[in-house]
Tab-separated table of C-alpha atoms in Angstrom:
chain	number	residue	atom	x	y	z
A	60	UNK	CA	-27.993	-30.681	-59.941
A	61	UNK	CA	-30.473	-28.468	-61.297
A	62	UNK	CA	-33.279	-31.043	-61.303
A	63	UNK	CA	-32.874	-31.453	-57.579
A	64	UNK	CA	-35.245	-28.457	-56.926
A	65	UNK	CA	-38.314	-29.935	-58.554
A	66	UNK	CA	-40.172	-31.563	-55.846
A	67	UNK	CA	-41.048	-34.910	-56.389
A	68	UNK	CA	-44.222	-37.164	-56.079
A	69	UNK	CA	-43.908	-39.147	-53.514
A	70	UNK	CA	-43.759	-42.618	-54.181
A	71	UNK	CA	-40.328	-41.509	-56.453
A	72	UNK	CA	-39.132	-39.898	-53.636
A	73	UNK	CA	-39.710	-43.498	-51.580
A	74	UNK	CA	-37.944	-45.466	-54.241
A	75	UNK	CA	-34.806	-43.101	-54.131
A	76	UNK	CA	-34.450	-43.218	-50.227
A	77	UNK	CA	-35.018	-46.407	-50.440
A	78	UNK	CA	-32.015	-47.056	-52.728
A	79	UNK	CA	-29.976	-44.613	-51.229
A	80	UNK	CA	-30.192	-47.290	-48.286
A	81	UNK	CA	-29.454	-49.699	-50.143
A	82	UNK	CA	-26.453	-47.892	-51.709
A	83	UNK	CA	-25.557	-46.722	-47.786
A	84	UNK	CA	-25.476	-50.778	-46.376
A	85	UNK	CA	-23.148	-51.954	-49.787
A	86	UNK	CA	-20.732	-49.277	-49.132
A	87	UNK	CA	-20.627	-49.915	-45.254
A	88	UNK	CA	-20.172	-53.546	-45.855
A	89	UNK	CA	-17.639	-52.764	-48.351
A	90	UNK	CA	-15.872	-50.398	-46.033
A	91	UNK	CA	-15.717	-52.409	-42.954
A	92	UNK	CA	-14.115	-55.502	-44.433
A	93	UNK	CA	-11.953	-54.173	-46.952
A	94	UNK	CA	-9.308	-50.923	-47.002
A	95	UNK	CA	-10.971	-47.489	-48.464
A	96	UNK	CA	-8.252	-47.082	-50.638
A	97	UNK	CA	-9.145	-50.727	-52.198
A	98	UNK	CA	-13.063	-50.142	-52.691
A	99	UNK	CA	-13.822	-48.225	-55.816
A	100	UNK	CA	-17.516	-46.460	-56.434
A	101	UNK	CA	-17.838	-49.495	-59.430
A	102	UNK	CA	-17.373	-52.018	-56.268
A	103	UNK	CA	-20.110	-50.217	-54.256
A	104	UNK	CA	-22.206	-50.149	-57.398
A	105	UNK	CA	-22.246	-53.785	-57.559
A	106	UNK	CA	-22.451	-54.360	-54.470
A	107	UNK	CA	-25.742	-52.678	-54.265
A	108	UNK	CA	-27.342	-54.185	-57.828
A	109	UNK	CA	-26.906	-50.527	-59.168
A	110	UNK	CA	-25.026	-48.879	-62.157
A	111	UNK	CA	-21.523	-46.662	-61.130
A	112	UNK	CA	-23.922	-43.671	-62.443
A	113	UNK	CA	-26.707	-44.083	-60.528
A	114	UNK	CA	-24.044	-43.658	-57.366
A	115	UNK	CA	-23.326	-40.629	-58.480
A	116	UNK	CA	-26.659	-39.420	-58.705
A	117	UNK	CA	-27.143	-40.313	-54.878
A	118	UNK	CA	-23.306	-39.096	-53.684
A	119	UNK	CA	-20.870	-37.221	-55.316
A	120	UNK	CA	-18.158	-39.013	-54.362
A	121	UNK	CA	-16.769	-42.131	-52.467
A	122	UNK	CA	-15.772	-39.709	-49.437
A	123	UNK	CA	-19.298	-38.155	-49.792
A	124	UNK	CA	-20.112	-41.979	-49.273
A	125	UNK	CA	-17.945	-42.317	-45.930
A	126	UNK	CA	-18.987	-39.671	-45.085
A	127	UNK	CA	-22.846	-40.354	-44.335
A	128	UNK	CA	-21.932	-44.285	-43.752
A	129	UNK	CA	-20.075	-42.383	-40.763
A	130	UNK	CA	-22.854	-40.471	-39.930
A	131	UNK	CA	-25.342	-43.411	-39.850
A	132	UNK	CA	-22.509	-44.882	-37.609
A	133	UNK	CA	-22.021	-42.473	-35.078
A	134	UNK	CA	-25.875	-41.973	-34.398
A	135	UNK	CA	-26.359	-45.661	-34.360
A	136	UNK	CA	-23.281	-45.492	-31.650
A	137	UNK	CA	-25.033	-42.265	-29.693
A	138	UNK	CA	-28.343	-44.068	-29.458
A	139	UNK	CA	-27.103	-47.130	-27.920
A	140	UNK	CA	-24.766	-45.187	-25.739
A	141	UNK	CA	-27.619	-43.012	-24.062
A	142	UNK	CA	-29.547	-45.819	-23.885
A	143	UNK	CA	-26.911	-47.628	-21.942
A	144	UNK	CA	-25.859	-44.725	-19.701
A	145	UNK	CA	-29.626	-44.492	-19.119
A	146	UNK	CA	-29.888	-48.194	-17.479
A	147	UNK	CA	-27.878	-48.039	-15.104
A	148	UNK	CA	-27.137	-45.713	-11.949
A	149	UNK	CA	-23.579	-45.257	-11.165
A	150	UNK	CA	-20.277	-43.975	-12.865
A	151	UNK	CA	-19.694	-47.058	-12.735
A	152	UNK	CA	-21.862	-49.568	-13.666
A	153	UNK	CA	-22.865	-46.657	-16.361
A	154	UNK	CA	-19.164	-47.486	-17.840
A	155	UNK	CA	-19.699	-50.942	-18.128
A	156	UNK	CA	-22.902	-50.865	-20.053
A	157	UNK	CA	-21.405	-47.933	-22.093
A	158	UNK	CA	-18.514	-50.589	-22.838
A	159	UNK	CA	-21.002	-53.094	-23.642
A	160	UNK	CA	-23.336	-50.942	-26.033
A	161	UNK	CA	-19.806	-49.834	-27.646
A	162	UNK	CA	-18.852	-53.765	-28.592
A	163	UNK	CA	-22.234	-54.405	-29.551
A	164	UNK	CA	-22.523	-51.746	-32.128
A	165	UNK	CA	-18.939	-52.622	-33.771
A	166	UNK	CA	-19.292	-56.352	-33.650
A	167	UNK	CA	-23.022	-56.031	-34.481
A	168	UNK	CA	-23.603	-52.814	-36.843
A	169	UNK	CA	-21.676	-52.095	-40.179
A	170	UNK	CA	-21.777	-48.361	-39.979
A	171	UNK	CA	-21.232	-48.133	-36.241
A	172	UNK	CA	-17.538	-50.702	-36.731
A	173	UNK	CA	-16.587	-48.231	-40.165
A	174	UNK	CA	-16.911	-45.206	-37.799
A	175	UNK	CA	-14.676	-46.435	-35.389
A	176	UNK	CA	-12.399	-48.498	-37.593
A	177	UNK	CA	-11.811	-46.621	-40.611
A	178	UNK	CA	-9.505	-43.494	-40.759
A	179	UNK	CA	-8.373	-42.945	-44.145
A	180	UNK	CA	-4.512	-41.550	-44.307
A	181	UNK	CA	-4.616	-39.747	-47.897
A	182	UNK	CA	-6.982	-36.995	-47.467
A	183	UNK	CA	-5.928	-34.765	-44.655
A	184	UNK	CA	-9.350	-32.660	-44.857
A	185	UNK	CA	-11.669	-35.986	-45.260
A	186	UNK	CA	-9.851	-37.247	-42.156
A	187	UNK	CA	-11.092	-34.046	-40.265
A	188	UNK	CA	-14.413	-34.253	-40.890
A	189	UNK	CA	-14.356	-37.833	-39.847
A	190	UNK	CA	-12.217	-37.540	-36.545
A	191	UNK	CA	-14.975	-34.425	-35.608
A	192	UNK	CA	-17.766	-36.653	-35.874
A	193	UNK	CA	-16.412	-39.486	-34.219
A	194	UNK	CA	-15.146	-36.621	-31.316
A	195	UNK	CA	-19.152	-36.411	-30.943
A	196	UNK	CA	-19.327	-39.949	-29.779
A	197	UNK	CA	-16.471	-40.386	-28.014
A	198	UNK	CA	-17.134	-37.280	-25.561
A	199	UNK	CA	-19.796	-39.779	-24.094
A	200	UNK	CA	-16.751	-41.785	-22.658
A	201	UNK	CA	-15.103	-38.512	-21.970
A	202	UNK	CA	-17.977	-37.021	-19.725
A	203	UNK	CA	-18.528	-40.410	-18.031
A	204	UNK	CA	-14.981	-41.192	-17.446
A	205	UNK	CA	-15.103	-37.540	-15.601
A	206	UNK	CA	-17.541	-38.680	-13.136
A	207	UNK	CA	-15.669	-41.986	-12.468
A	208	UNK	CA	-13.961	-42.269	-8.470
A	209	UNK	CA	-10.718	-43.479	-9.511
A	210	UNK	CA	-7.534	-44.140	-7.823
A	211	UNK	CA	-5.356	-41.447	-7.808
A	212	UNK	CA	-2.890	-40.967	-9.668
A	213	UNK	CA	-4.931	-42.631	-13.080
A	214	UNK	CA	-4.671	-40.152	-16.027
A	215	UNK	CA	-8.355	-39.982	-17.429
A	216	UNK	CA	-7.423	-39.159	-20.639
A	217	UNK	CA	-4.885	-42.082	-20.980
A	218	UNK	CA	-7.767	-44.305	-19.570
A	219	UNK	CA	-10.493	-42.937	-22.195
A	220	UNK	CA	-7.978	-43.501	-25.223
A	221	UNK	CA	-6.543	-47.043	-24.000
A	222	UNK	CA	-10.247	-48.108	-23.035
A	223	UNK	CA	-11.301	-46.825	-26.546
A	224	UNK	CA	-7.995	-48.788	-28.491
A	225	UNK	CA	-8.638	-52.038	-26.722
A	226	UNK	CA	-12.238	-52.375	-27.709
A	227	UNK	CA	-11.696	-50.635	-31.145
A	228	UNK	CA	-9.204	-53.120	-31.938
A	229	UNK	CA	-11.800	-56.500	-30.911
A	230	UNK	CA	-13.640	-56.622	-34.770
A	231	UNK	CA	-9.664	-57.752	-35.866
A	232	UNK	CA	-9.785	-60.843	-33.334
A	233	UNK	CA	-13.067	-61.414	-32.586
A	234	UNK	CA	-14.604	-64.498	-34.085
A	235	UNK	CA	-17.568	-67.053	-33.641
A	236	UNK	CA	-17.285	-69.534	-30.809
A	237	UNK	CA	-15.235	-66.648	-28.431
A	238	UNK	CA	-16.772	-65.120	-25.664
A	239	UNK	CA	-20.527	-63.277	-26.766
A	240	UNK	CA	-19.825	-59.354	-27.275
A	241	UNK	CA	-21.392	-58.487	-23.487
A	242	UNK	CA	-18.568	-60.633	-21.935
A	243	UNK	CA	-15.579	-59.788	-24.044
A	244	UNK	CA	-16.374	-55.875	-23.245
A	245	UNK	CA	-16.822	-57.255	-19.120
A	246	UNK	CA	-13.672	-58.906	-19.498
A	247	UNK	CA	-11.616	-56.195	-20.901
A	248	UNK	CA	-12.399	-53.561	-18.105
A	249	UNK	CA	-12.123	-56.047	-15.853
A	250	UNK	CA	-8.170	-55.969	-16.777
A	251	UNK	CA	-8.462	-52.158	-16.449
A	252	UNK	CA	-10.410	-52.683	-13.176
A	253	UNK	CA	-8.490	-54.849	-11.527
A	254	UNK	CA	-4.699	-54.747	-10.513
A	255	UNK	CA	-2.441	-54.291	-7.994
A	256	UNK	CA	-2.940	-51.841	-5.443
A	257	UNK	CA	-0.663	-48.218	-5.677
A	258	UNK	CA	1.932	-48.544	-3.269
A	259	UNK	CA	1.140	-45.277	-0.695
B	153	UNK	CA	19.203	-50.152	-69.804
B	154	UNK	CA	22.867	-50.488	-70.494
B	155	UNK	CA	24.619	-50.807	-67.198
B	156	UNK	CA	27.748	-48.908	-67.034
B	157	UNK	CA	29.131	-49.536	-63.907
B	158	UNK	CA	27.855	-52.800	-62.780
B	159	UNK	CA	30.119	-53.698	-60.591
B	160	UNK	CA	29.816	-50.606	-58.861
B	161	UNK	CA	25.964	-51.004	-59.005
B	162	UNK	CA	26.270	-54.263	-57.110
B	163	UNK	CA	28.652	-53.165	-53.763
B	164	UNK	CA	26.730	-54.318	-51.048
B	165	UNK	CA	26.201	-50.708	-49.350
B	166	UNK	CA	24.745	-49.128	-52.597
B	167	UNK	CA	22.391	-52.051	-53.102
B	168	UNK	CA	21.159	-51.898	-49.371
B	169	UNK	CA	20.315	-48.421	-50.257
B	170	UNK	CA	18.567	-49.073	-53.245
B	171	UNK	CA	16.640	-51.698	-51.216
B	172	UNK	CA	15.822	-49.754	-48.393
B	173	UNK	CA	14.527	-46.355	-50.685
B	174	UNK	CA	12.330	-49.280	-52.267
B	175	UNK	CA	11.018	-50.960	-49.120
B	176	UNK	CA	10.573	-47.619	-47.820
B	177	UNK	CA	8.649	-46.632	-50.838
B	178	UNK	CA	6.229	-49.359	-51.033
B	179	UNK	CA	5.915	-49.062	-47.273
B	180	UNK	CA	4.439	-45.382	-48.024
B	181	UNK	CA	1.923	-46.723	-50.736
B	182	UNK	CA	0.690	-49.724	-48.698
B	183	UNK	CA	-0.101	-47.332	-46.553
B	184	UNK	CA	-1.729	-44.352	-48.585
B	185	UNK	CA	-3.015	-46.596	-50.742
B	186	UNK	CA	-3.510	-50.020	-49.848
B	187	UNK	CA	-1.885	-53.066	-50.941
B	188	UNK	CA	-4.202	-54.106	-54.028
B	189	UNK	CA	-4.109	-50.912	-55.644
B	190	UNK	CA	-0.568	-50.639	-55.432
B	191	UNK	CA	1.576	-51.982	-58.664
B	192	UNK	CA	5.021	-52.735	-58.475
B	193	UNK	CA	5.354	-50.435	-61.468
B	194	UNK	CA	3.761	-47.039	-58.872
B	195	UNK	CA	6.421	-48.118	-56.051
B	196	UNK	CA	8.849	-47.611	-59.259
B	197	UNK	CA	7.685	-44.732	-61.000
B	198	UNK	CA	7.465	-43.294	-56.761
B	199	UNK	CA	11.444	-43.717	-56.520
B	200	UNK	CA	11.969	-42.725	-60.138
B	201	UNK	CA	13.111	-46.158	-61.386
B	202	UNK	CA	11.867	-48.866	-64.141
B	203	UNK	CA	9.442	-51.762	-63.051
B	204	UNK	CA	12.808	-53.729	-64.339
B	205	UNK	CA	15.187	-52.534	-61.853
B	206	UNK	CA	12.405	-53.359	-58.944
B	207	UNK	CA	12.501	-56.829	-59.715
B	208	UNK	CA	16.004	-56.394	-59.659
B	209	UNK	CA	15.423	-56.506	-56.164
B	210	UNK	CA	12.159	-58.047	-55.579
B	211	UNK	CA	10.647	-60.977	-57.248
B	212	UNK	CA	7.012	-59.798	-56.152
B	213	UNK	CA	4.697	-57.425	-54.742
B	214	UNK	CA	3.964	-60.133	-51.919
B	215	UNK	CA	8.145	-59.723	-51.295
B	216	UNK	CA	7.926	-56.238	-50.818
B	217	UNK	CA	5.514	-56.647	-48.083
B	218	UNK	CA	7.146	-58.799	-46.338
B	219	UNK	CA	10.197	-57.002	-46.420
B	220	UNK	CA	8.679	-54.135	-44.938
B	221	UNK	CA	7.107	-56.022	-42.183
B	222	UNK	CA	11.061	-57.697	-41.119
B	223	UNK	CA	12.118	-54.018	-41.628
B	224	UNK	CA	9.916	-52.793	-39.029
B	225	UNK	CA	10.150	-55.760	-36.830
B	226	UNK	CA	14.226	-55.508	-36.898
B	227	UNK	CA	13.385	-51.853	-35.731
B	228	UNK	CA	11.558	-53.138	-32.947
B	229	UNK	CA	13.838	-55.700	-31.981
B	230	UNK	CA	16.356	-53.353	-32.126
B	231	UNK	CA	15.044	-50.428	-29.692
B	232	UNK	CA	14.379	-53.814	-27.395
B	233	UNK	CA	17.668	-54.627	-27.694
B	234	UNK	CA	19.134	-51.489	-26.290
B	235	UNK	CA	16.984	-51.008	-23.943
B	236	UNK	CA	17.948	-54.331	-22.069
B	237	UNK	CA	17.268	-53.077	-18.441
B	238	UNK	CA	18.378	-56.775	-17.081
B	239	UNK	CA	15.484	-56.716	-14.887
B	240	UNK	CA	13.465	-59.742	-13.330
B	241	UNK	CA	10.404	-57.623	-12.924
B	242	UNK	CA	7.887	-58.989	-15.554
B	243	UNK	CA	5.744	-55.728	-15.739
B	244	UNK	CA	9.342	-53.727	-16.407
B	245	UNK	CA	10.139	-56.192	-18.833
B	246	UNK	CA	6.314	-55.517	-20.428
B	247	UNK	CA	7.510	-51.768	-20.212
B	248	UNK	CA	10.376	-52.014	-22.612
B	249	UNK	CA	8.820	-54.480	-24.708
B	250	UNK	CA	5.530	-52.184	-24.995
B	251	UNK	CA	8.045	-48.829	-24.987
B	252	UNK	CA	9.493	-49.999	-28.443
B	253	UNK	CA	6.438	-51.270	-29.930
B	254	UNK	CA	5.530	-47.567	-29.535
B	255	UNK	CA	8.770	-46.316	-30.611
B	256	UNK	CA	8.430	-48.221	-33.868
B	257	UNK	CA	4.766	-47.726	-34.334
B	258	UNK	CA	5.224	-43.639	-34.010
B	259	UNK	CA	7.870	-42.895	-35.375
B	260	UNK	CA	7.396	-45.151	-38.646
B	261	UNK	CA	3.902	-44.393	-38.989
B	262	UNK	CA	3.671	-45.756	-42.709
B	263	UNK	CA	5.490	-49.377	-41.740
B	264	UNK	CA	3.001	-49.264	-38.406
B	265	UNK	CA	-0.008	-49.465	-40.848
B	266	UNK	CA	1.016	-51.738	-43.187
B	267	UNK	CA	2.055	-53.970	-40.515
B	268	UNK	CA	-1.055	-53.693	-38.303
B	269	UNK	CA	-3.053	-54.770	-41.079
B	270	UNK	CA	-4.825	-51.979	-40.883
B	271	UNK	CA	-4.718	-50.608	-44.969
B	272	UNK	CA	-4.178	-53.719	-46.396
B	273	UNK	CA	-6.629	-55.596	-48.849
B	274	UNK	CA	-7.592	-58.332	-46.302
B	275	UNK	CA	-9.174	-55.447	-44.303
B	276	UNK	CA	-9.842	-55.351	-40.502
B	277	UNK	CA	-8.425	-58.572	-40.415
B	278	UNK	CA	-5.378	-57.959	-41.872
B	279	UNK	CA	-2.572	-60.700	-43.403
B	280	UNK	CA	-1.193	-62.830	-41.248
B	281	UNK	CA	2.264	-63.031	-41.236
B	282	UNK	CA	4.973	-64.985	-39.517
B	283	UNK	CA	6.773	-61.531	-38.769
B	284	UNK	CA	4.190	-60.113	-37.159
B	285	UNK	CA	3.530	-63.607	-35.059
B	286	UNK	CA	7.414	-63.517	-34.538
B	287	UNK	CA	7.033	-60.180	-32.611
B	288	UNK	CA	3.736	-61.409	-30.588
B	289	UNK	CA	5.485	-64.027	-29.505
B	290	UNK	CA	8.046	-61.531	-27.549
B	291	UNK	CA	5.153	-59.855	-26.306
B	292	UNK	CA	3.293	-63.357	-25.108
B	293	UNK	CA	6.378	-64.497	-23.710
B	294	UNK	CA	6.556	-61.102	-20.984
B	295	UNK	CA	2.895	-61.623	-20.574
B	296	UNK	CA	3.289	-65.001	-19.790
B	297	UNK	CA	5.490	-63.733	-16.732
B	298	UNK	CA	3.389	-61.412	-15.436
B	299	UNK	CA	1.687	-62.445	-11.801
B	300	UNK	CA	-1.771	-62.488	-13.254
B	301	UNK	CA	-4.292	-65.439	-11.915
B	302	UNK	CA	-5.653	-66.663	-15.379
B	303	UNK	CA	-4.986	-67.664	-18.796
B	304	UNK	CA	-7.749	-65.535	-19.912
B	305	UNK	CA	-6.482	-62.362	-17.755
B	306	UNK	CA	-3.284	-62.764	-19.733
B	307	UNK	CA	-5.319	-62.981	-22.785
B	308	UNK	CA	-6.672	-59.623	-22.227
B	309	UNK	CA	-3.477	-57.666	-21.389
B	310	UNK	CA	-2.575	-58.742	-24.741
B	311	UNK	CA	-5.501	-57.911	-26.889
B	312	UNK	CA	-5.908	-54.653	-24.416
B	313	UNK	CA	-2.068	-53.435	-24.954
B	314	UNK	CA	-1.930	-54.134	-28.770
B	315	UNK	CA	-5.210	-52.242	-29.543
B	316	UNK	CA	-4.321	-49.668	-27.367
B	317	UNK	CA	-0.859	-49.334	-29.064
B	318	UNK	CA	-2.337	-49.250	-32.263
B	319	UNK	CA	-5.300	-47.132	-31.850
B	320	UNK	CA	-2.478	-44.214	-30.801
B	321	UNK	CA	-2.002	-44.325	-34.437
B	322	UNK	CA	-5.118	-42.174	-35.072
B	323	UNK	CA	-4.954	-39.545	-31.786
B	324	UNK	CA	-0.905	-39.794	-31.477
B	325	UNK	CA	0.456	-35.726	-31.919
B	326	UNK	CA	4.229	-35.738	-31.591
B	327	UNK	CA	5.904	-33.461	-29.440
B	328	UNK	CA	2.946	-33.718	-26.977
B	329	UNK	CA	4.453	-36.813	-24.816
B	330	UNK	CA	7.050	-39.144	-25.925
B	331	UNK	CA	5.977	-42.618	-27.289
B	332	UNK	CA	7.976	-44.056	-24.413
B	333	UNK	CA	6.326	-41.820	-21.733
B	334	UNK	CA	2.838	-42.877	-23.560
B	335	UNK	CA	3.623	-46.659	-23.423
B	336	UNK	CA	4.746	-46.380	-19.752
B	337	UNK	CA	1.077	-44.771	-18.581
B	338	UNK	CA	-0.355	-47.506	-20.301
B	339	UNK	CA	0.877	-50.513	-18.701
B	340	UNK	CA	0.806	-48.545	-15.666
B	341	UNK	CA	-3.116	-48.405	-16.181
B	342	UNK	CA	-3.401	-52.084	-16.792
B	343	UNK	CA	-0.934	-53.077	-13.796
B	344	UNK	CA	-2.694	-50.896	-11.288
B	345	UNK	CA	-6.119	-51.117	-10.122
B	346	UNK	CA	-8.466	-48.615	-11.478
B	347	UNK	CA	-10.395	-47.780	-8.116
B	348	UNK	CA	-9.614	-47.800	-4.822
């Protein structure tokens, strides 16, 4: 856009961040309770109060839109996952509140649930970009889940993507009145946790 | 359309065909596409047939999608079927059960998101559907078995198993490790403990 190069004052510049936000929470709402395919730019557009044009002048597309919804998602994830990592002071109890953080952002954060719940199947190169930034997040659990004294014989990379399914998969049975997010993500690596013991 | 051979049209096998190329058809759009913004006239035009000769078959959209989810239910039911080991061990009997959930879900990757609610217009939460509760009943029932010490323990295998299943949708690369090899490290993760 060749209008894009003129700087502008700054109190315009304010009022378009500010409804680029507000164009950025519609579309995650939108996103995370209904399928990709299903949402149109004209549902995001009303969504956010604004005309299907004016979404255009912010992102080119609807994947353009995914696209920084995911970003907002993953470094809402990363924050809370350094900051959980940070708290505690073994492999161990660092996985736990890792686990927790994780469950808090889905159940808790818009972007942060679309970035690990949405994975749209049409557009091979969309999905790319999507699965790379999500690979930035989920190396945290990879790099922990190194450090972790396990049994042997437990396949860390089986253990990282089962760990990562299981609580990926609580936003479609979680609701009101179960257990509060900390204790569903104690309870489900508790069943990874505990077991029987290896026969010899 | 002026039928010429309707009596041919109607033998059983031919019609099963006809079926299945549509079920399998709207399975595929579901899937790409989502349920909403699929029209019974797209699953059509996608098999090269009019909206007429769909109905033929189908009275609805909402008929379509539930014959997809008994088609990939009878495929899991099936695989579980054959693989009757005639065991008494509960976490063996898991195996199997979790073995052609996997099987299914893999290697029918468009019927595994349609029927794990995953593309569909309700969203995460996907449609509810007596198939699918018909098939977590199988699953509850070798949970229910399993030497665990609580309800809620049980509970959690469930929820753990199924999202772990279904997540493999996303990171799954065939010819890597079987579905079956994949489903047996997983219920050897939850069965075991993790340290020493």
């Amino acid at each position: 856009m060749a209008c894009a190069a003129i700087p502008k004052p700054r109190k315009v510049r304010q009022r378009i961040d500010n409804r680029q936000q507000t164009l950025l929470d519609a579309a995650a709402k939108l996103f995370r309770t209904s399928s990709f395919e299903a949402i149109s730019v004209r549902d995001i557009a009303k969504e956010a109060g604004m005309l299907p044009g004016s979404v255009y002048y912010h992102f080119p597309s609807k994947d353009d839109l995914l696209v920084a919804v995911y970003k907002a998602g993953i470094a809402h994830h990363l924050g809370a996952a350094r900051a959980a990592i940070a708290s505690a002071d073994t492999p161990v109890t660092r996985l736990a509140a890792l686990c927790r953080a994780h469950v808090g952002s889905i159940l808790g954060n818009d972007f942060a649930a679309v970035a690990v719940c949405v994975l749209p199947r049409n557009s091979p190169a969309l999905r790319r970009r999507l699965v790379a930034l999500r690979d930035t997040y989920e190396d945290v659990f990879r790099d922990l889940i190194a450090t972790l004294p396990l049994a042997p014989g437990v396949n860390r990379k089986i253990l990282r993507l089962t760990l990562l399914g299981a609580l990926n998969y609580i936003p479609i049975w979680y609701h009101a009145g179960l257990d509060d997010p900390d204790t569903t993500a104690d309870k489900i690596l508790a069943r990874f946790a505990d077991g029987e013991r290896r026969a010899a | 359309m002026k039928r010429k051979n309707a009596a041919a049209a109607l033998e059983p096998d031919d019609n099963n065909e006809q079926r299945q190329e549509l079920i399998d058809a709207a399975a595929h759009l579901f899937a790409s596409r989502g349920f909403e913004s699929t029209s019974m006239r797209d699953i059509a035009a996608h098999v090269g047939k009019t909206p007429g000769s769909l109905y033929y078959h189908f009275d609805s959209k909402d008929d379509l999608l539930l014959a997809v989810h008994r088609q990939a239910h009878a495929w899991a039911e099936n695989i579980l079927e054959q693989s009757k080991i005639g065991t008494d061990d509960p976490w063996q009997r898991l195996e199997s059960i979790c073995i052609a959930h996997m099987q299914a879900l893999l290697q029918r990757p468009d019927y595994a998101v349609v029927v794990s609610g995953t593309s569909d217009s309700a969203g995460l939460h996907g449609r509810v559907i007596g198939v699918r509760d018909q098939w977590e009943k199988v699953f509850r029932n070798a949970i229910r078995d399993l030497p665990l010490t609580s309800e809620s323990d049980r509970k959690y295998v469930r929820l753990v198993l199924l999202g772990a299943m279904n997540h493999s949708q996303t990171w799954y690369r065939a010819r890597k490790e079987s579905p079956a090899a994949l489903a047996r490290k997983m219920v050897e993760l939850l069965r075991y403990r993790l340290f020493d």
